[in-house]
PDB file of C-alpha atoms and ligand atoms in Angstrom:
ATOM      1  CA  UNK A  24     -15.100  -6.814  26.589  1.00 95.00           C
ATOM      2  CA  UNK A  25     -16.461  -6.887  29.883  1.00 96.00           C
ATOM      3  CA  UNK A  26     -19.845  -7.164  28.754  1.00 97.00           C
ATOM      4  CA  UNK A  27     -21.715  -7.616  25.507  1.00 98.00           C
ATOM      5  CA  UNK A  28     -24.998  -6.793  25.784  1.00 98.00           C
ATOM      6  CA  UNK A  29     -28.375  -7.475  23.294  1.00 98.00           C
ATOM      7  CA  UNK A  30     -30.816  -5.253  23.628  1.00 98.00           C
ATOM      8  CA  UNK A  31     -34.131  -6.434  21.862  1.00 98.00           C
ATOM      9  CA  UNK A  32     -32.455  -8.290  19.239  1.00 98.00           C
ATOM     10  CA  UNK A  33     -34.092  -9.653  15.810  1.00 98.00           C
ATOM     11  CA  UNK A  34     -32.512 -10.894  12.870  1.00 98.00           C
ATOM     12  CA  UNK A  35     -34.129 -11.727   9.513  1.00 98.00           C
ATOM     13  CA  UNK A  36     -32.355 -13.075   6.434  1.00 97.00           C
ATOM     14  CA  UNK A  37     -32.385 -11.058   3.278  1.00 96.00           C
ATOM     15  CA  UNK A  38     -34.173 -14.013   1.356  1.00 95.00           C
ATOM     16  CA  UNK A  39     -36.635 -14.967   4.384  1.00 95.00           C
ATOM     17  CA  UNK A  40     -39.822 -13.423   5.906  1.00 95.00           C
ATOM     18  CA  UNK A  41     -39.911 -15.171   9.165  1.00 96.00           C
ATOM     19  CA  UNK A  42     -37.272 -13.978  11.585  1.00 97.00           C
ATOM     20  CA  UNK A  43     -34.158 -16.500  12.504  1.00 98.00           C
ATOM     21  CA  UNK A  44     -33.835 -14.622  15.838  1.00 98.00           C
ATOM     22  CA  UNK A  45     -36.896 -12.384  17.260  1.00 95.00           C
ATOM     23  CA  UNK A  46     -36.847  -9.300  20.525  1.00 93.00           C
ATOM     24  CA  UNK A  47     -33.943 -11.290  22.234  1.00 96.00           C
ATOM     25  CA  UNK A  48     -32.170  -9.409  25.472  1.00 97.00           C
ATOM     26  CA  UNK A  49     -29.728 -10.990  26.946  1.00 96.00           C
ATOM     27  CA  UNK A  50     -25.811 -10.059  28.856  1.00 96.00           C
ATOM     28  CA  UNK A  51     -22.882 -12.157  28.452  1.00 97.00           C
ATOM     29  CA  UNK A  52     -20.315 -11.081  31.344  1.00 96.00           C
ATOM     30  CA  UNK A  53     -16.532 -11.435  31.490  1.00 96.00           C
ATOM     31  CA  UNK A  54     -15.859 -14.310  33.864  1.00 94.00           C
ATOM     32  CA  UNK A  55     -18.826 -16.674  33.212  1.00 94.00           C
ATOM     33  CA  UNK A  56     -18.487 -20.073  30.993  1.00 96.00           C
ATOM     34  CA  UNK A  57     -21.865 -19.582  29.402  1.00 97.00           C
ATOM     35  CA  UNK A  58     -23.339 -22.254  27.604  1.00 98.00           C
ATOM     36  CA  UNK A  59     -25.879 -21.519  23.832  1.00 98.00           C
ATOM     37  CA  UNK A  60     -28.024 -24.784  23.671  1.00 98.00           C
ATOM     38  CA  UNK A  61     -30.192 -25.463  21.113  1.00 97.00           C
ATOM     39  CA  UNK A  62     -31.477 -27.706  18.621  1.00 97.00           C
ATOM     40  CA  UNK A  63     -31.035 -27.622  14.920  1.00 95.00           C
ATOM     41  CA  UNK A  64     -31.924 -24.333  13.187  1.00 96.00           C
ATOM     42  CA  UNK A  65     -33.072 -22.747  16.885  1.00 97.00           C
ATOM     43  CA  UNK A  66     -30.530 -19.630  15.633  1.00 97.00           C
ATOM     44  CA  UNK A  67     -27.434 -20.678  17.450  1.00 96.00           C
ATOM     45  CA  UNK A  68     -25.182 -19.628  14.399  1.00 94.00           C
ATOM     46  CA  UNK A  69     -27.102 -16.514  14.044  1.00 96.00           C
ATOM     47  CA  UNK A  70     -26.718 -15.525  17.352  1.00 97.00           C
ATOM     48  CA  UNK A  71     -23.119 -15.974  16.906  1.00 95.00           C
ATOM     49  CA  UNK A  72     -22.632 -14.151  14.137  1.00 94.00           C
ATOM     50  CA  UNK A  73     -24.571 -11.194  15.828  1.00 96.00           C
ATOM     51  CA  UNK A  74     -22.136 -11.287  18.805  1.00 96.00           C
ATOM     52  CA  UNK A  75     -18.806 -11.118  16.961  1.00 92.00           C
ATOM     53  CA  UNK A  76     -20.034  -8.445  14.765  1.00 93.00           C
ATOM     54  CA  UNK A  77     -20.139 -10.767  11.093  1.00 92.00           C
ATOM     55  CA  UNK A  78     -23.977  -9.654  11.191  1.00 94.00           C
ATOM     56  CA  UNK A  79     -25.765  -6.673  12.124  1.00 97.00           C
ATOM     57  CA  UNK A  80     -29.021  -7.269  13.839  1.00 98.00           C
ATOM     58  CA  UNK A  81     -32.511  -6.370  11.525  1.00 98.00           C
ATOM     59  CA  UNK A  82     -33.442  -4.721  14.827  1.00 98.00           C
ATOM     60  CA  UNK A  83     -32.395  -3.750  18.181  1.00 98.00           C
ATOM     61  CA  UNK A  84     -28.593  -3.229  19.135  1.00 98.00           C
ATOM     62  CA  UNK A  85     -25.533  -5.113  20.440  1.00 98.00           C
ATOM     63  CA  UNK A  86     -23.214  -3.828  21.900  1.00 98.00           C
ATOM     64  CA  UNK A  87     -19.473  -4.074  23.504  1.00 98.00           C
ATOM     65  CA  UNK A  88     -19.426  -2.102  26.809  1.00 97.00           C
ATOM     66  CA  UNK A  89     -21.833  -0.146  25.707  1.00 97.00           C
ATOM     67  CA  UNK A  90     -20.228   0.693  21.927  1.00 97.00           C
ATOM     68  CA  UNK A  91     -22.923  -0.570  19.587  1.00 98.00           C
ATOM     69  CA  UNK A  92     -21.326  -3.085  17.283  1.00 97.00           C
ATOM     70  CA  UNK A  93     -23.430  -1.085  14.714  1.00 97.00           C
ATOM     71  CA  UNK A  94     -21.133   2.044  14.732  1.00 97.00           C
ATOM     72  CA  UNK A  95     -17.947  -0.288  15.375  1.00 96.00           C
ATOM     73  CA  UNK A  96     -15.102  -0.400  13.101  1.00 94.00           C
ATOM     74  CA  UNK A  97     -15.497  -4.463  12.186  1.00 91.00           C
ATOM     75  CA  UNK A  98     -12.472  -5.543  11.780  1.00 88.00           C
ATOM     76  CA  UNK A  99     -10.859  -4.071  14.961  1.00 90.00           C
ATOM     77  CA  UNK A 100     -14.052  -5.678  16.493  1.00 91.00           C
ATOM     78  CA  UNK A 101     -12.681  -9.471  14.859  1.00 89.00           C
ATOM     79  CA  UNK A 102      -9.268  -9.166  16.469  1.00 86.00           C
ATOM     80  CA  UNK A 103     -10.877  -9.510  20.104  1.00 91.00           C
ATOM     81  CA  UNK A 104     -12.622 -12.493  19.119  1.00 90.00           C
ATOM     82  CA  UNK A 105     -11.512 -16.364  18.853  1.00 86.00           C
ATOM     83  CA  UNK A 106     -13.758 -18.926  17.412  1.00 84.00           C
ATOM     84  CA  UNK A 107     -12.984 -22.617  17.567  1.00 84.00           C
ATOM     85  CA  UNK A 108     -15.305 -24.068  14.860  1.00 77.00           C
ATOM     86  CA  UNK A 109     -16.568 -27.125  15.100  1.00 76.00           C
ATOM     87  CA  UNK A 110     -14.987 -29.159  12.208  1.00 65.00           C
ATOM     88  CA  UNK A 111     -11.850 -28.277  13.557  1.00 55.00           C
ATOM     89  CA  UNK A 112      -9.086 -27.000  11.246  1.00 55.00           C
ATOM     90  CA  UNK A 113      -6.025 -28.336  10.967  1.00 56.00           C
ATOM     91  CA  UNK A 114      -3.075 -27.998   8.449  1.00 53.00           C
ATOM     92  CA  UNK A 115      -0.366 -30.787   7.893  1.00 52.00           C
ATOM     93  CA  UNK A 116       1.915 -28.735  10.073  1.00 54.00           C
ATOM     94  CA  UNK A 117       3.538 -30.074  13.572  1.00 57.00           C
ATOM     95  CA  UNK A 118       0.664 -29.568  16.009  1.00 60.00           C
ATOM     96  CA  UNK A 119       2.776 -26.964  17.563  1.00 60.00           C
ATOM     97  CA  UNK A 120       2.700 -24.745  14.262  1.00 60.00           C
ATOM     98  CA  UNK A 121      -1.685 -25.532  14.219  1.00 59.00           C
ATOM     99  CA  UNK A 122      -1.718 -23.386  17.344  1.00 65.00           C
ATOM    100  CA  UNK A 123       0.780 -20.394  16.074  1.00 63.00           C
ATOM    101  CA  UNK A 124       0.381 -20.558  12.461  1.00 57.00           C
ATOM    102  CA  UNK A 125      -1.346 -17.442  11.268  1.00 56.00           C
ATOM    103  CA  UNK A 126      -1.506 -16.000  14.091  1.00 58.00           C
ATOM    104  CA  UNK A 127      -0.660 -12.279  13.780  1.00 51.00           C
ATOM    105  CA  UNK A 128       3.005 -11.157  15.210  1.00 51.00           C
ATOM    106  CA  UNK A 129       3.479 -15.263  16.249  1.00 49.00           C
ATOM    107  CA  UNK A 130       7.088 -14.919  15.523  1.00 49.00           C
ATOM    108  CA  UNK A 131       7.179 -12.089  18.451  1.00 47.00           C
ATOM    109  CA  UNK A 132       5.954 -14.288  20.707  1.00 48.00           C
ATOM    110  CA  UNK A 133       7.832 -16.152  22.945  1.00 55.00           C
ATOM    111  CA  UNK A 134       7.813 -20.192  22.780  1.00 64.00           C
ATOM    112  CA  UNK A 135       6.262 -19.903  26.220  1.00 71.00           C
ATOM    113  CA  UNK A 136       2.518 -18.526  25.571  1.00 71.00           C
ATOM    114  CA  UNK A 137       2.890 -21.670  23.045  1.00 70.00           C
ATOM    115  CA  UNK A 138       3.503 -23.669  25.842  1.00 74.00           C
ATOM    116  CA  UNK A 139       1.118 -21.564  27.980  1.00 78.00           C
ATOM    117  CA  UNK A 140      -1.470 -22.289  25.448  1.00 77.00           C
ATOM    118  CA  UNK A 141      -0.959 -25.715  25.060  1.00 78.00           C
ATOM    119  CA  UNK A 142      -0.769 -26.546  29.020  1.00 83.00           C
ATOM    120  CA  UNK A 143      -4.584 -25.113  29.476  1.00 80.00           C
ATOM    121  CA  UNK A 144      -5.871 -27.649  27.292  1.00 78.00           C
ATOM    122  CA  UNK A 145      -3.888 -30.664  28.622  1.00 79.00           C
ATOM    123  CA  UNK A 146      -1.726 -31.264  25.083  1.00 75.00           C
ATOM    124  CA  UNK A 147       1.709 -29.854  26.573  1.00 76.00           C
ATOM    125  CA  UNK A 148       2.844 -33.478  26.823  1.00 74.00           C
ATOM    126  CA  UNK A 149       1.592 -34.573  23.482  1.00 69.00           C
ATOM    127  CA  UNK A 150       2.967 -31.642  21.985  1.00 67.00           C
ATOM    128  CA  UNK A 151       6.283 -32.551  23.739  1.00 67.00           C
ATOM    129  CA  UNK A 152       6.636 -35.656  22.422  1.00 64.00           C
ATOM    130  CA  UNK A 153       5.819 -34.418  18.961  1.00 59.00           C
ATOM    131  CA  UNK A 154       8.077 -33.424  15.925  1.00 51.00           C
ATOM    132  CA  UNK A 155       8.933 -30.091  15.053  1.00 51.00           C
ATOM    133  CA  UNK A 156       9.068 -30.023  11.378  1.00 43.00           C
ATOM    134  CA  UNK A 157       6.465 -29.089   9.010  1.00 34.00           C
ATOM    135  CA  UNK A 158       4.517 -31.778   7.134  1.00 38.00           C
ATOM    136  CA  UNK A 159       6.128 -34.769   9.344  1.00 44.00           C
ATOM    137  CA  UNK A 160       3.172 -34.991  11.419  1.00 44.00           C
ATOM    138  CA  UNK A 161       0.807 -35.205   8.707  1.00 40.00           C
ATOM    139  CA  UNK A 162       3.040 -38.078   7.332  1.00 39.00           C
ATOM    140  CA  UNK A 163       3.054 -39.745  10.628  1.00 43.00           C
ATOM    141  CA  UNK A 164      -0.516 -39.735  10.865  1.00 43.00           C
ATOM    142  CA  UNK A 165      -1.100 -41.371   7.461  1.00 35.00           C
ATOM    143  CA  UNK A 166       1.635 -43.715   8.808  1.00 32.00           C
ATOM    144  CA  UNK A 167       0.133 -44.243  11.395  1.00 39.00           C
ATOM    145  CA  UNK A 168       2.984 -43.559  13.938  1.00 41.00           C
ATOM    146  CA  UNK A 169       1.956 -40.981  16.115  1.00 49.00           C
ATOM    147  CA  UNK A 170      -2.119 -40.238  14.942  1.00 60.00           C
ATOM    148  CA  UNK A 171      -3.863 -37.402  17.240  1.00 69.00           C
ATOM    149  CA  UNK A 172      -7.388 -38.324  18.128  1.00 74.00           C
ATOM    150  CA  UNK A 173     -10.181 -36.271  17.056  1.00 77.00           C
ATOM    151  CA  UNK A 174     -10.347 -34.926  20.519  1.00 80.00           C
ATOM    152  CA  UNK A 175      -6.890 -34.223  20.591  1.00 78.00           C
ATOM    153  CA  UNK A 176      -7.387 -32.173  17.318  1.00 76.00           C
ATOM    154  CA  UNK A 177     -10.488 -30.651  19.161  1.00 80.00           C
ATOM    155  CA  UNK A 178      -7.736 -29.519  22.271  1.00 81.00           C
ATOM    156  CA  UNK A 179      -5.411 -28.000  19.571  1.00 76.00           C
ATOM    157  CA  UNK A 180      -7.937 -26.221  17.723  1.00 78.00           C
ATOM    158  CA  UNK A 181      -8.820 -24.510  21.039  1.00 81.00           C
ATOM    159  CA  UNK A 182      -5.143 -24.120  22.153  1.00 79.00           C
ATOM    160  CA  UNK A 183      -5.045 -21.927  18.949  1.00 76.00           C
ATOM    161  CA  UNK A 184      -7.935 -19.531  19.904  1.00 78.00           C
ATOM    162  CA  UNK A 185      -6.507 -19.313  23.652  1.00 79.00           C
ATOM    163  CA  UNK A 186      -2.730 -18.601  22.097  1.00 76.00           C
ATOM    164  CA  UNK A 187      -4.593 -14.966  21.121  1.00 75.00           C
ATOM    165  CA  UNK A 188      -6.368 -14.076  24.396  1.00 82.00           C
ATOM    166  CA  UNK A 189      -9.371 -13.370  22.427  1.00 88.00           C
ATOM    167  CA  UNK A 190     -11.948 -11.143  24.693  1.00 94.00           C
ATOM    168  CA  UNK A 191     -14.751 -13.209  23.121  1.00 95.00           C
ATOM    169  CA  UNK A 192     -13.852 -17.303  22.805  1.00 93.00           C
ATOM    170  CA  UNK A 193     -16.344 -18.812  21.451  1.00 93.00           C
ATOM    171  CA  UNK A 194     -16.439 -22.586  20.863  1.00 93.00           C
ATOM    172  CA  UNK A 195     -18.734 -24.839  18.659  1.00 90.00           C
ATOM    173  CA  UNK A 196     -19.567 -28.224  19.878  1.00 91.00           C
ATOM    174  CA  UNK A 197     -16.152 -28.013  21.357  1.00 89.00           C
ATOM    175  CA  UNK A 198     -16.277 -31.823  23.126  1.00 88.00           C
ATOM    176  CA  UNK A 199     -17.815 -33.668  20.077  1.00 86.00           C
ATOM    177  CA  UNK A 200     -15.086 -36.071  19.740  1.00 84.00           C
ATOM    178  CA  UNK A 201     -14.185 -35.991  23.021  1.00 84.00           C
ATOM    179  CA  UNK A 202     -14.526 -38.433  25.888  1.00 86.00           C
ATOM    180  CA  UNK A 203     -15.929 -37.216  29.543  1.00 88.00           C
ATOM    181  CA  UNK A 204     -12.622 -36.792  30.836  1.00 85.00           C
ATOM    182  CA  UNK A 205     -11.447 -34.445  27.818  1.00 84.00           C
ATOM    183  CA  UNK A 206     -14.975 -32.684  28.333  1.00 88.00           C
ATOM    184  CA  UNK A 207     -14.955 -32.366  32.310  1.00 89.00           C
ATOM    185  CA  UNK A 208     -10.721 -31.244  31.887  1.00 85.00           C
ATOM    186  CA  UNK A 209     -11.959 -28.380  28.841  1.00 86.00           C
ATOM    187  CA  UNK A 210     -14.578 -26.755  31.273  1.00 90.00           C
ATOM    188  CA  UNK A 211     -12.298 -26.786  34.327  1.00 88.00           C
ATOM    189  CA  UNK A 212      -9.437 -24.860  31.969  1.00 84.00           C
ATOM    190  CA  UNK A 213     -12.096 -22.473  30.414  1.00 89.00           C
ATOM    191  CA  UNK A 214     -13.480 -22.006  33.555  1.00 89.00           C
ATOM    192  CA  UNK A 215      -9.791 -21.046  34.952  1.00 85.00           C
ATOM    193  CA  UNK A 216      -9.251 -19.082  32.439  1.00 83.00           C
ATOM    194  CA  UNK A 217     -12.523 -17.102  32.210  1.00 87.00           C
ATOM    195  CA  UNK A 218     -11.828 -14.069  34.847  1.00 88.00           C
ATOM    196  CA  UNK A 219     -10.082 -12.516  31.314  1.00 87.00           C
ATOM    197  CA  UNK A 220     -12.769 -12.960  28.294  1.00 93.00           C
ATOM    198  CA  UNK A 221     -16.490 -13.937  28.087  1.00 96.00           C
ATOM    199  CA  UNK A 222     -16.522 -17.308  27.166  1.00 96.00           C
ATOM    200  CA  UNK A 223     -19.268 -19.200  25.265  1.00 97.00           C
ATOM    201  CA  UNK A 224     -19.521 -22.819  24.496  1.00 97.00           C
ATOM    202  CA  UNK A 225     -22.201 -23.652  21.339  1.00 96.00           C
ATOM    203  CA  UNK A 226     -24.084 -27.093  21.774  1.00 96.00           C
ATOM    204  CA  UNK A 227     -26.930 -28.771  20.683  1.00 96.00           C
ATOM    205  CA  UNK A 228     -27.411 -30.986  23.993  1.00 94.00           C
ATOM    206  CA  UNK A 229     -27.857 -29.781  27.255  1.00 95.00           C
ATOM    207  CA  UNK A 230     -25.971 -32.946  28.468  1.00 93.00           C
ATOM    208  CA  UNK A 231     -22.562 -31.280  27.289  1.00 92.00           C
ATOM    209  CA  UNK A 232     -22.843 -28.097  29.344  1.00 95.00           C
ATOM    210  CA  UNK A 233     -23.172 -29.566  32.704  1.00 94.00           C
ATOM    211  CA  UNK A 234     -20.095 -27.784  34.293  1.00 94.00           C
ATOM    212  CA  UNK A 235     -21.328 -24.130  32.400  1.00 96.00           C
ATOM    213  CA  UNK A 236     -21.808 -21.265  34.844  1.00 95.00           C
ATOM    214  CA  UNK A 237     -25.435 -20.235  32.958  1.00 96.00           C
ATOM    215  CA  UNK A 238     -26.774 -21.822  30.251  1.00 97.00           C
ATOM    216  CA  UNK A 239     -28.857 -20.384  27.887  1.00 98.00           C
ATOM    217  CA  UNK A 240     -31.551 -22.564  26.162  1.00 97.00           C
ATOM    218  CA  UNK A 241     -32.657 -21.220  22.502  1.00 98.00           C
ATOM    219  CA  UNK A 242     -35.989 -22.588  20.599  1.00 97.00           C
ATOM    220  CA  UNK A 243     -37.156 -21.498  17.255  1.00 97.00           C
ATOM    221  CA  UNK A 244     -35.152 -17.595  17.740  1.00 98.00           C
ATOM    222  CA  UNK A 245     -36.187 -16.911  21.525  1.00 97.00           C
ATOM    223  CA  UNK A 246     -34.787 -17.598  24.738  1.00 97.00           C
ATOM    224  CA  UNK A 247     -36.365 -20.763  25.973  1.00 96.00           C
ATOM    225  CA  UNK A 248     -35.199 -21.013  29.323  1.00 96.00           C
ATOM    226  CA  UNK A 249     -31.977 -19.884  31.187  1.00 96.00           C
ATOM    227  CA  UNK A 250     -30.030 -21.398  34.251  1.00 96.00           C
ATOM    228  CA  UNK A 251     -28.112 -23.754  35.436  1.00 96.00           C
ATOM    229  CA  UNK A 252     -27.861 -27.212  34.823  1.00 96.00           C
ATOM    230  CA  UNK A 253     -29.372 -27.968  37.830  1.00 96.00           C
ATOM    231  CA  UNK A 254     -32.142 -25.374  37.454  1.00 96.00           C
ATOM    232  CA  UNK A 255     -32.930 -26.522  34.205  1.00 96.00           C
ATOM    233  CA  UNK A 256     -33.255 -29.868  35.102  1.00 93.00           C
ATOM    234  CA  UNK A 257     -35.507 -29.437  37.904  1.00 92.00           C
ATOM    235  CA  UNK A 258     -37.650 -27.243  35.755  1.00 82.00           C
ATOM    236  CA  UNK A 259     -38.271 -30.346  33.367  1.00 72.00           C
ATOM    237  CA  UNK A 260     -39.701 -32.240  36.603  1.00 64.00           C
TER     238      UNK A 260
HETATM  239  P1  LIG B 137      -7.394  -2.609  20.574  1.00 89.41           P
HETATM  240  O1  LIG B 137      -6.802  -1.563  21.680  1.00 89.41           O
HETATM  241  O2  LIG B 137      -7.452  -3.744  21.879  1.00 89.41           O
HETATM  242  O3  LIG B 137      -6.662  -3.144  19.439  1.00 89.41           O
HETATM  243  P2  LIG B 137      -9.559  -1.958  19.116  1.00 89.41           P
HETATM  244  O4  LIG B 137      -8.667  -0.668  18.299  1.00 89.41           O
HETATM  245  O5  LIG B 137      -9.583  -3.320  18.492  1.00 89.41           O
HETATM  246  O6  LIG B 137      -8.627  -2.099  20.579  1.00 89.41           O
HETATM  247  O7  LIG B 137     -10.897  -1.475  19.006  1.00 89.41           O
HETATM  248  C1  LIG B 137     -11.340  -0.281  18.121  1.00 89.41           C
HETATM  249  C2  LIG B 137     -12.724  -0.747  17.998  1.00 89.41           C
HETATM  250  O8  LIG B 137     -13.178  -2.437  18.388  1.00 89.41           O
HETATM  251  C3  LIG B 137     -13.746   0.099  19.384  1.00 89.41           C
HETATM  252  O9  LIG B 137     -14.182   1.160  18.558  1.00 89.41           O
HETATM  253  C4  LIG B 137     -14.883  -1.129  19.496  1.00 89.41           C
HETATM  254  O10 LIG B 137     -15.665  -0.800  18.228  1.00 89.41           O
HETATM  255  C5  LIG B 137     -14.566  -2.181  19.206  1.00 89.41           C
HETATM  256  N1  LIG B 137     -13.700  -2.865  20.630  1.00 89.41           N
HETATM  257  C6  LIG B 137     -12.664  -3.226  20.848  1.00 89.41           C
HETATM  258  N2  LIG B 137     -13.133  -3.766  22.285  1.00 89.41           N
HETATM  259  C7  LIG B 137     -14.049  -3.130  22.350  1.00 89.41           C
HETATM  260  C8  LIG B 137     -14.606  -3.061  24.177  1.00 89.41           C
HETATM  261  N3  LIG B 137     -13.725  -3.674  25.293  1.00 89.41           N
HETATM  262  N4  LIG B 137     -15.690  -2.157  24.070  1.00 89.41           N
HETATM  263  C9  LIG B 137     -15.834  -1.758  23.313  1.00 89.41           C
HETATM  264  N5  LIG B 137     -15.723  -1.873  21.931  1.00 89.41           N
HETATM  265  C10 LIG B 137     -14.667  -2.731  21.749  1.00 89.41           C
HETATM  266  P1  LIG B 138     -28.687 -22.818  14.502  1.00 89.41           P
HETATM  267  O1  LIG B 138     -27.263 -22.157  14.431  1.00 89.41           O
HETATM  268  O2  LIG B 138     -29.175 -22.834  15.924  1.00 89.41           O
HETATM  269  O3  LIG B 138     -28.695 -24.718  13.706  1.00 89.41           O
HETATM  270  P2  LIG B 138     -29.347 -21.266  12.693  1.00 89.41           P
HETATM  271  O4  LIG B 138     -28.645 -19.828  13.179  1.00 89.41           O
HETATM  272  O5  LIG B 138     -28.363 -21.371  11.158  1.00 89.41           O
HETATM  273  O6  LIG B 138     -29.422 -22.328  13.929  1.00 89.41           O
HETATM  274  O7  LIG B 138     -30.959 -21.076  11.911  1.00 89.41           O
HETATM  275  C1  LIG B 138     -31.849 -19.869  12.320  1.00 89.41           C
HETATM  276  C2  LIG B 138     -32.838 -20.453  11.252  1.00 89.41           C
HETATM  277  O8  LIG B 138     -32.269 -19.306  10.231  1.00 89.41           O
HETATM  278  C3  LIG B 138     -32.985 -21.476  10.541  1.00 89.41           C
HETATM  279  O9  LIG B 138     -34.643 -20.936  10.597  1.00 89.41           O
HETATM  280  C4  LIG B 138     -32.395 -21.458   9.431  1.00 89.41           C
HETATM  281  O10 LIG B 138     -33.423 -22.150   8.122  1.00 89.41           O
HETATM  282  C5  LIG B 138     -31.924 -19.597   8.761  1.00 89.41           C
HETATM  283  N1  LIG B 138     -31.043 -19.555   8.317  1.00 89.41           N
HETATM  284  C6  LIG B 138     -29.464 -20.007   8.679  1.00 89.41           C
HETATM  285  N2  LIG B 138     -28.845 -19.301   8.377  1.00 89.41           N
HETATM  286  C7  LIG B 138     -29.295 -18.902   6.886  1.00 89.41           C
HETATM  287  C8  LIG B 138     -28.613 -18.298   5.519  1.00 89.41           C
HETATM  288  N3  LIG B 138     -27.720 -17.869   5.603  1.00 89.41           N
HETATM  289  N4  LIG B 138     -29.912 -17.910   4.889  1.00 89.41           N
HETATM  290  C9  LIG B 138     -31.646 -18.150   4.984  1.00 89.41           C
HETATM  291  N5  LIG B 138     -31.819 -18.389   6.006  1.00 89.41           N
HETATM  292  C10 LIG B 138     -30.903 -18.708   7.048  1.00 89.41           C
END
């Protein structure tokens, strides 16, 4: 999508009386790396579910390029969503297979696509050195030969999402195990690819998203403030 809009959106969980999100309006645009920042319970996960049609709002509308998600076929929306979960999941496979496995039409894709995704997250050199056979990587990480760091696994999880060229890319705490350099590289590559998609980085720490084009701070189910990192810091003085 070019644009995702939330108009007057509220959401109350079925077993709750007070809303997890209340009367929220915002627009996410293709070409920007947007960050969603908020403490535990602020409503970040609920908002992610609404943006990607995993949940429908109890009030207001969420729309993709003007199409109300309440009227859309959820499965065809999901095909355009790339979600990088916080607990990066990886199977006992060669790192390269972690990028392609379970992806629709993976066999039709050329190898170049895998390398393109790996290069974007700075993992191409690592992949080139790793063995390709099923299970070998796990054996190596168990026996200590070729262990990938937590940050490298996070990069692989990003490559996996990028391989599908999603129209909406959502990354949940993508840099929690990366050092400052990894974080810098990830944002650079997200920005380089931002023209093709809507990119949203979700985190509990403002410090993690200094490089985002736009930051939305959620607090207690509402938007507390928005702006660039410098603007938000200036407001606090
Ligand atoms: P594609 O041809 O890319 O596979 P889909 O068949 O997935 O497109 O699109 C079908 C539904 O998905 C639409 O009815 C709409 O609800 C939703 N959808 C996907 N992309 C968009 C978009 N850019 N704008 C609005 N709705 C979209
Ligand atoms: P965050 O992702 O920022 O930690 P959440 O969206 O998970 O915030 O939570 C927002 C509010 O909704 C919190 O008050 C939380 O307790 C509540 N909540 C989250 N998930 C559920 C659920 N499945 N059922 C009931 N309440 C929930």
